[in-house]
Amino acid sequence: MSQAQDSALILVDLQNDFCPLGALPVAEGDKVIPIANALMPYFSTVVATQDWHPADHGSFAANHPWRKPGQVIALNGLDQVLWPIHCVQGSFGAEFDPGLDQAGIHKVFVKGTDPGIDSYSGFFDNGHRKATGLGDWLKDRGIKRVYVMGLATDYCVKFTALDALELGFETYLIEDASRGVNLEEGDVAKAVADMSTAGVQVIQSDAILNVAEA
Ligand code: VGL
Ligand code: ZN
């Protein structure tokens, strides 16, 4: 299998709460798990992000009296979509899907740990105030190219890919290995278009899985 030493696979939020029985279910979220497992052996560097919120997180509608999931509020100066309680630190929902081959993951980066700010991207919080360490870690390993996949296309996958680009990585979205929330119909298509316009290269998993073995 080809393992370019300067490429990394970034698995975004492959957690129970984003799968169909979870608290913030993404339609067909579980369908990407076998694709992640199949892709991992093709990469010498595999990282995963994990949404990892304290129970008092400001993105949870339940922490704002009278608010409902889907509404938007201002949270410390940033627009914040409110979500159901999800990915609470140490909960079952925050664990990776049990079907995910976790032995193939070299390092996990948690995000969303500060109750006052959300973090869709695996690199920075939504205000770009603090880094998770993922960018430096990848650069220290000589990574030049990242392949991003996971949940959800229109939130954490999108912002992870856009930040990767901004940090100077050649960035690919593995579209069929990602699924989105689609709060509004068309959000996923729009997210893919936004990524593409920014310079993210949109590919399908078979471009990696079906390369002729040298
Ligand atoms: C996500 C909403 C809230 C995601 C995380 O993983 O895309 N979306 N927290
Ligand atoms: Zn979250």
mmCIF file of C-alpha atoms and ligand atoms in Angstrom:
data_model
loop_
_atom_site.group_PDB
_atom_site.id
_atom_site.type_symbol
_atom_site.label_atom_id
_atom_site.label_comp_id
_atom_site.label_asym_id
_atom_site.label_seq_id
_atom_site.Cartn_x
_atom_site.Cartn_y
_atom_site.Cartn_z
ATOM 1 C CA MET A 1 0.000 0.000 0.000
ATOM 2 C CA SER A 2 1.247 3.426 -0.831
ATOM 3 C CA GLN A 3 2.031 5.363 2.301
ATOM 4 C CA ALA A 4 3.194 8.839 1.389
ATOM 5 C CA GLN A 5 5.205 9.945 4.395
ATOM 6 C CA ASP A 6 4.059 13.538 4.035
ATOM 7 C CA SER A 7 0.309 12.799 3.946
ATOM 8 C CA ALA A 8 -2.035 12.458 6.904
ATOM 9 C CA LEU A 9 -5.593 11.204 7.270
ATOM 10 C CA ILE A 10 -7.747 13.300 9.618
ATOM 11 C CA LEU A 11 -10.780 11.456 11.023
ATOM 12 C CA VAL A 12 -13.259 14.053 12.240
ATOM 13 C CA ASP A 13 -15.570 13.268 15.170
ATOM 14 C CA LEU A 14 -16.392 9.614 14.451
ATOM 15 C CA GLN A 15 -18.293 9.491 17.738
ATOM 16 C CA ASN A 16 -21.425 7.732 18.941
ATOM 17 C CA ASP A 17 -23.405 10.937 19.367
ATOM 18 C CA PHE A 18 -23.059 11.748 15.653
ATOM 19 C CA CYS A 19 -24.166 8.277 14.576
ATOM 20 C CA PRO A 20 -27.863 7.479 14.013
ATOM 21 C CA LEU A 21 -28.616 6.439 17.617
ATOM 22 C CA GLY A 22 -26.727 9.370 19.129
ATOM 23 C CA ALA A 23 -27.774 12.674 20.650
ATOM 24 C CA LEU A 24 -26.923 14.767 17.579
ATOM 25 C CA PRO A 25 -27.534 12.187 14.885
ATOM 26 C CA VAL A 26 -26.099 12.671 11.435
ATOM 27 C CA ALA A 27 -28.032 10.674 8.826
ATOM 28 C CA GLU A 28 -25.950 7.656 7.777
ATOM 29 C CA GLY A 29 -23.122 8.806 10.038
ATOM 30 C CA ASP A 30 -22.287 5.174 10.763
ATOM 31 C CA LYS A 31 -21.773 4.476 7.048
ATOM 32 C CA VAL A 32 -18.414 6.248 7.066
ATOM 33 C CA ILE A 33 -16.877 4.028 9.767
ATOM 34 C CA PRO A 34 -16.000 1.112 7.444
ATOM 35 C CA ILE A 35 -14.571 3.617 4.951
ATOM 36 C CA ALA A 36 -12.342 5.087 7.685
ATOM 37 C CA ASN A 37 -11.149 1.590 8.583
ATOM 38 C CA ALA A 38 -10.366 0.814 4.949
ATOM 39 C CA LEU A 39 -8.476 4.092 4.440
ATOM 40 C CA MET A 40 -6.272 4.003 7.553
ATOM 41 C CA PRO A 41 -3.759 1.429 6.242
ATOM 42 C CA TYR A 42 -3.007 3.757 3.307
ATOM 43 C CA PHE A 43 -1.639 6.463 5.621
ATOM 44 C CA SER A 44 1.503 6.517 7.726
ATOM 45 C CA THR A 45 -0.075 9.261 9.851
ATOM 46 C CA VAL A 46 -3.663 9.005 11.077
ATOM 47 C CA VAL A 47 -5.150 11.457 13.550
ATOM 48 C CA ALA A 48 -8.646 11.743 14.968
ATOM 49 C CA THR A 49 -10.509 14.682 16.394
ATOM 50 C CA GLN A 50 -12.951 14.197 19.257
ATOM 51 C CA ASP A 51 -15.691 16.635 20.221
ATOM 52 C CA TRP A 52 -15.209 16.734 23.998
ATOM 53 C CA HIS A 53 -17.512 19.108 25.829
ATOM 54 C CA PRO A 54 -17.915 19.820 29.540
ATOM 55 C CA ALA A 55 -21.545 19.420 30.699
ATOM 56 C CA ASP A 56 -21.902 23.201 31.059
ATOM 57 C CA HIS A 57 -20.871 23.893 27.464
ATOM 58 C CA GLY A 58 -22.333 27.055 25.953
ATOM 59 C CA SER A 59 -23.295 25.287 22.698
ATOM 60 C CA PHE A 60 -25.911 23.188 24.471
ATOM 61 C CA ALA A 61 -29.440 24.600 24.163
ATOM 62 C CA ALA A 62 -30.236 23.062 27.552
ATOM 63 C CA ASN A 63 -27.765 25.459 29.194
ATOM 64 C CA HIS A 64 -29.759 28.488 27.990
ATOM 65 C CA PRO A 65 -33.240 28.858 29.505
ATOM 66 C CA TRP A 66 -36.010 28.866 26.871
ATOM 67 C CA ARG A 67 -33.657 28.122 24.003
ATOM 68 C CA LYS A 68 -34.050 25.227 21.599
ATOM 69 C CA PRO A 69 -31.576 23.320 19.415
ATOM 70 C CA GLY A 70 -31.183 24.962 16.016
ATOM 71 C CA GLN A 71 -31.553 28.503 17.360
ATOM 72 C CA VAL A 72 -28.606 30.867 17.095
ATOM 73 C CA ILE A 73 -27.386 32.987 20.008
ATOM 74 C CA ALA A 74 -24.378 35.198 20.645
ATOM 75 C CA LEU A 75 -21.844 33.367 22.792
ATOM 76 C CA ASN A 76 -18.963 35.569 23.947
ATOM 77 C CA GLY A 77 -19.234 37.654 20.804
ATOM 78 C CA LEU A 78 -19.611 34.823 18.292
ATOM 79 C CA ASP A 79 -22.753 33.495 16.621
ATOM 80 C CA GLN A 80 -23.436 30.093 18.101
ATOM 81 C CA VAL A 81 -25.865 27.487 16.779
ATOM 82 C CA LEU A 82 -27.422 25.716 19.758
ATOM 83 C CA TRP A 83 -27.208 21.919 19.815
ATOM 84 C CA PRO A 84 -28.680 19.110 21.857
ATOM 85 C CA ILE A 85 -26.402 17.981 24.699
ATOM 86 C CA HIS A 86 -23.760 15.861 22.944
ATOM 87 C CA CYS A 87 -20.235 14.486 23.317
ATOM 88 C CA VAL A 88 -20.029 15.205 27.025
ATOM 89 C CA GLN A 89 -16.561 14.335 28.345
ATOM 90 C CA GLY A 90 -16.453 10.736 29.560
ATOM 91 C CA SER A 91 -19.916 9.825 28.263
ATOM 92 C CA PHE A 92 -20.745 6.950 25.928
ATOM 93 C CA GLY A 93 -21.848 9.467 23.299
ATOM 94 C CA ALA A 94 -18.386 11.023 23.255
ATOM 95 C CA GLU A 95 -16.665 7.687 22.631
ATOM 96 C CA PHE A 96 -15.617 6.725 19.138
ATOM 97 C CA ASP A 97 -18.012 4.442 17.282
ATOM 98 C CA PRO A 98 -17.245 0.903 18.521
ATOM 99 C CA GLY A 99 -16.722 -0.241 14.921
ATOM 100 C CA LEU A 100 -13.841 2.193 14.383
ATOM 101 C CA ASP A 101 -10.421 0.576 14.287
ATOM 102 C CA GLN A 102 -8.865 2.746 16.967
ATOM 103 C CA ALA A 103 -5.557 0.875 16.847
ATOM 104 C CA GLY A 104 -4.929 2.632 13.523
ATOM 105 C CA ILE A 105 -5.069 6.113 15.083
ATOM 106 C CA HIS A 106 -1.724 7.673 16.067
ATOM 107 C CA LYS A 107 -3.058 10.617 18.040
ATOM 108 C CA VAL A 108 -6.387 12.048 19.176
ATOM 109 C CA PHE A 109 -6.994 15.794 19.465
ATOM 110 C CA VAL A 110 -9.939 16.879 21.624
ATOM 111 C CA LYS A 111 -11.822 20.108 21.012
ATOM 112 C CA GLY A 112 -14.718 22.068 22.429
ATOM 113 C CA THR A 113 -13.407 21.758 25.970
ATOM 114 C CA ASP A 114 -13.833 25.435 26.894
ATOM 115 C CA PRO A 115 -17.454 26.037 27.992
ATOM 116 C CA GLY A 116 -17.357 29.581 26.596
ATOM 117 C CA ILE A 117 -16.532 28.813 22.966
ATOM 118 C CA ASP A 118 -17.316 26.091 20.454
ATOM 119 C CA SER A 119 -14.740 24.419 18.265
ATOM 120 C CA TYR A 120 -15.854 22.946 14.976
ATOM 121 C CA SER A 121 -12.371 22.781 13.525
ATOM 122 C CA GLY A 122 -9.877 20.246 14.748
ATOM 123 C CA PHE A 123 -7.207 22.970 14.637
ATOM 124 C CA PHE A 124 -8.697 26.019 16.387
ATOM 125 C CA ASP A 125 -11.783 27.132 18.314
ATOM 126 C CA ASN A 126 -14.419 29.058 16.371
ATOM 127 C CA GLY A 127 -12.826 32.390 17.269
ATOM 128 C CA HIS A 128 -9.336 31.195 16.262
ATOM 129 C CA ARG A 129 -8.311 32.128 19.806
ATOM 130 C CA LYS A 130 -6.630 28.858 20.820
ATOM 131 C CA ALA A 131 -5.033 26.043 18.867
ATOM 132 C CA THR A 132 -5.607 22.380 19.703
ATOM 133 C CA GLY A 133 -2.031 21.462 18.812
ATOM 134 C CA LEU A 134 -3.002 19.479 15.708
ATOM 135 C CA GLY A 135 -1.392 21.912 13.250
ATOM 136 C CA ASP A 136 1.987 21.973 14.985
ATOM 137 C CA TRP A 137 1.908 18.224 15.526
ATOM 138 C CA LEU A 138 1.369 17.573 11.816
ATOM 139 C CA LYS A 139 4.031 20.091 10.786
ATOM 140 C CA ASP A 140 6.534 18.576 13.240
ATOM 141 C CA ARG A 141 5.994 15.242 11.490
ATOM 142 C CA GLY A 142 6.686 16.776 8.090
ATOM 143 C CA ILE A 143 3.095 16.503 6.900
ATOM 144 C CA LYS A 144 2.362 18.575 3.784
ATOM 145 C CA ARG A 145 -0.938 17.066 2.649
ATOM 146 C CA VAL A 146 -4.069 16.202 4.642
ATOM 147 C CA TYR A 147 -7.106 14.136 3.746
ATOM 148 C CA VAL A 148 -10.149 15.107 5.816
ATOM 149 C CA MET A 149 -13.217 12.908 6.344
ATOM 150 C CA GLY A 150 -15.899 12.297 8.939
ATOM 151 C CA LEU A 151 -18.792 14.034 10.693
ATOM 152 C CA ALA A 152 -20.265 16.426 10.093
ATOM 153 C CA THR A 153 -19.565 17.684 6.554
ATOM 154 C CA ASP A 154 -21.290 21.033 7.111
ATOM 155 C CA TYR A 155 -19.649 21.772 10.485
ATOM 156 C CA CYS A 156 -16.568 20.074 11.844
ATOM 157 C CA VAL A 157 -15.329 18.564 8.586
ATOM 158 C CA LYS A 158 -15.742 21.865 6.752
ATOM 159 C CA PHE A 159 -13.966 24.008 9.334
ATOM 160 C CA THR A 160 -11.194 21.463 9.806
ATOM 161 C CA ALA A 161 -10.550 21.429 6.043
ATOM 162 C CA LEU A 162 -10.657 25.241 5.753
ATOM 163 C CA ASP A 163 -8.221 25.680 8.650
ATOM 164 C CA ALA A 164 -5.910 23.038 7.163
ATOM 165 C CA LEU A 165 -5.788 25.053 3.949
ATOM 166 C CA GLU A 166 -5.144 28.259 5.831
ATOM 167 C CA LEU A 167 -2.266 26.581 7.670
ATOM 168 C CA GLY A 168 -0.710 25.760 4.314
ATOM 169 C CA PHE A 169 -1.545 22.064 3.972
ATOM 170 C CA GLU A 170 -2.588 20.734 0.585
ATOM 171 C CA THR A 171 -6.085 19.701 1.595
ATOM 172 C CA TYR A 172 -8.456 17.032 0.321
ATOM 173 C CA LEU A 173 -12.049 16.336 1.355
ATOM 174 C CA ILE A 174 -13.013 12.670 1.050
ATOM 175 C CA GLU A 175 -16.621 13.396 0.234
ATOM 176 C CA ASP A 176 -18.166 9.925 0.347
ATOM 177 C CA ALA A 177 -16.459 9.288 3.697
ATOM 178 C CA SER A 178 -18.281 12.272 5.238
ATOM 179 C CA ARG A 179 -21.908 12.962 6.165
ATOM 180 C CA GLY A 180 -23.592 16.184 7.255
ATOM 181 C CA VAL A 181 -26.274 17.545 9.560
ATOM 182 C CA ASN A 182 -28.234 19.507 6.911
ATOM 183 C CA LEU A 183 -30.049 21.698 9.452
ATOM 184 C CA GLU A 184 -31.281 23.473 6.316
ATOM 185 C CA GLU A 185 -31.697 21.474 3.139
ATOM 186 C CA GLY A 186 -28.685 22.019 0.920
ATOM 187 C CA ASP A 187 -26.233 22.779 3.737
ATOM 188 C CA VAL A 188 -24.013 19.828 2.870
ATOM 189 C CA ALA A 189 -23.863 20.728 -0.835
ATOM 190 C CA LYS A 190 -23.112 24.316 0.117
ATOM 191 C CA ALA A 191 -20.362 23.224 2.509
ATOM 192 C CA VAL A 192 -18.714 21.106 -0.192
ATOM 193 C CA ALA A 193 -18.948 24.027 -2.639
ATOM 194 C CA ASP A 194 -17.477 26.418 -0.051
ATOM 195 C CA MET A 195 -14.556 24.074 0.581
ATOM 196 C CA SER A 196 -13.964 23.607 -3.127
ATOM 197 C CA THR A 197 -14.056 27.361 -3.795
ATOM 198 C CA ALA A 198 -11.525 27.917 -1.024
ATOM 199 C CA GLY A 199 -9.142 25.433 -2.634
ATOM 200 C CA VAL A 200 -9.948 22.106 -0.978
ATOM 201 C CA GLN A 201 -9.747 19.263 -3.499
ATOM 202 C CA VAL A 202 -12.874 17.124 -3.357
ATOM 203 C CA ILE A 203 -12.261 13.421 -3.941
ATOM 204 C CA GLN A 204 -13.973 10.073 -3.318
ATOM 205 C CA SER A 205 -12.452 7.294 -1.220
ATOM 206 C CA ASP A 206 -11.917 5.014 -4.222
ATOM 207 C CA ALA A 207 -9.275 7.424 -5.501
ATOM 208 C CA ILE A 208 -7.184 6.237 -2.543
ATOM 209 C CA LEU A 209 -8.442 2.673 -2.179
ATOM 210 C CA ASN A 210 -8.266 1.719 -5.854
ATOM 211 C CA VAL A 211 -4.789 2.946 -6.699
ATOM 212 C CA ALA A 212 -2.780 0.242 -8.429
ATOM 213 C CA GLU A 213 -0.387 -1.300 -5.943
ATOM 214 C CA ALA A 214 3.170 -0.646 -6.994
HETATM 215 C C1 VGL B 1 -20.301 19.045 15.390
HETATM 216 C C2 VGL B 1 -22.091 20.364 15.896
HETATM 217 C C3 VGL B 1 -21.683 20.470 17.204
HETATM 218 C C4 VGL B 1 -19.571 18.263 14.352
HETATM 219 C C5 VGL B 1 -19.861 19.138 16.688
HETATM 220 O O1 VGL B 1 -18.822 17.333 14.704
HETATM 221 O O2 VGL B 1 -19.726 18.571 13.147
HETATM 222 N N1 VGL B 1 -21.411 19.672 14.994
HETATM 223 N N2 VGL B 1 -20.572 19.837 17.588
HETATM 224 ZN ZN ZN B 2 -20.032 19.824 19.622
#
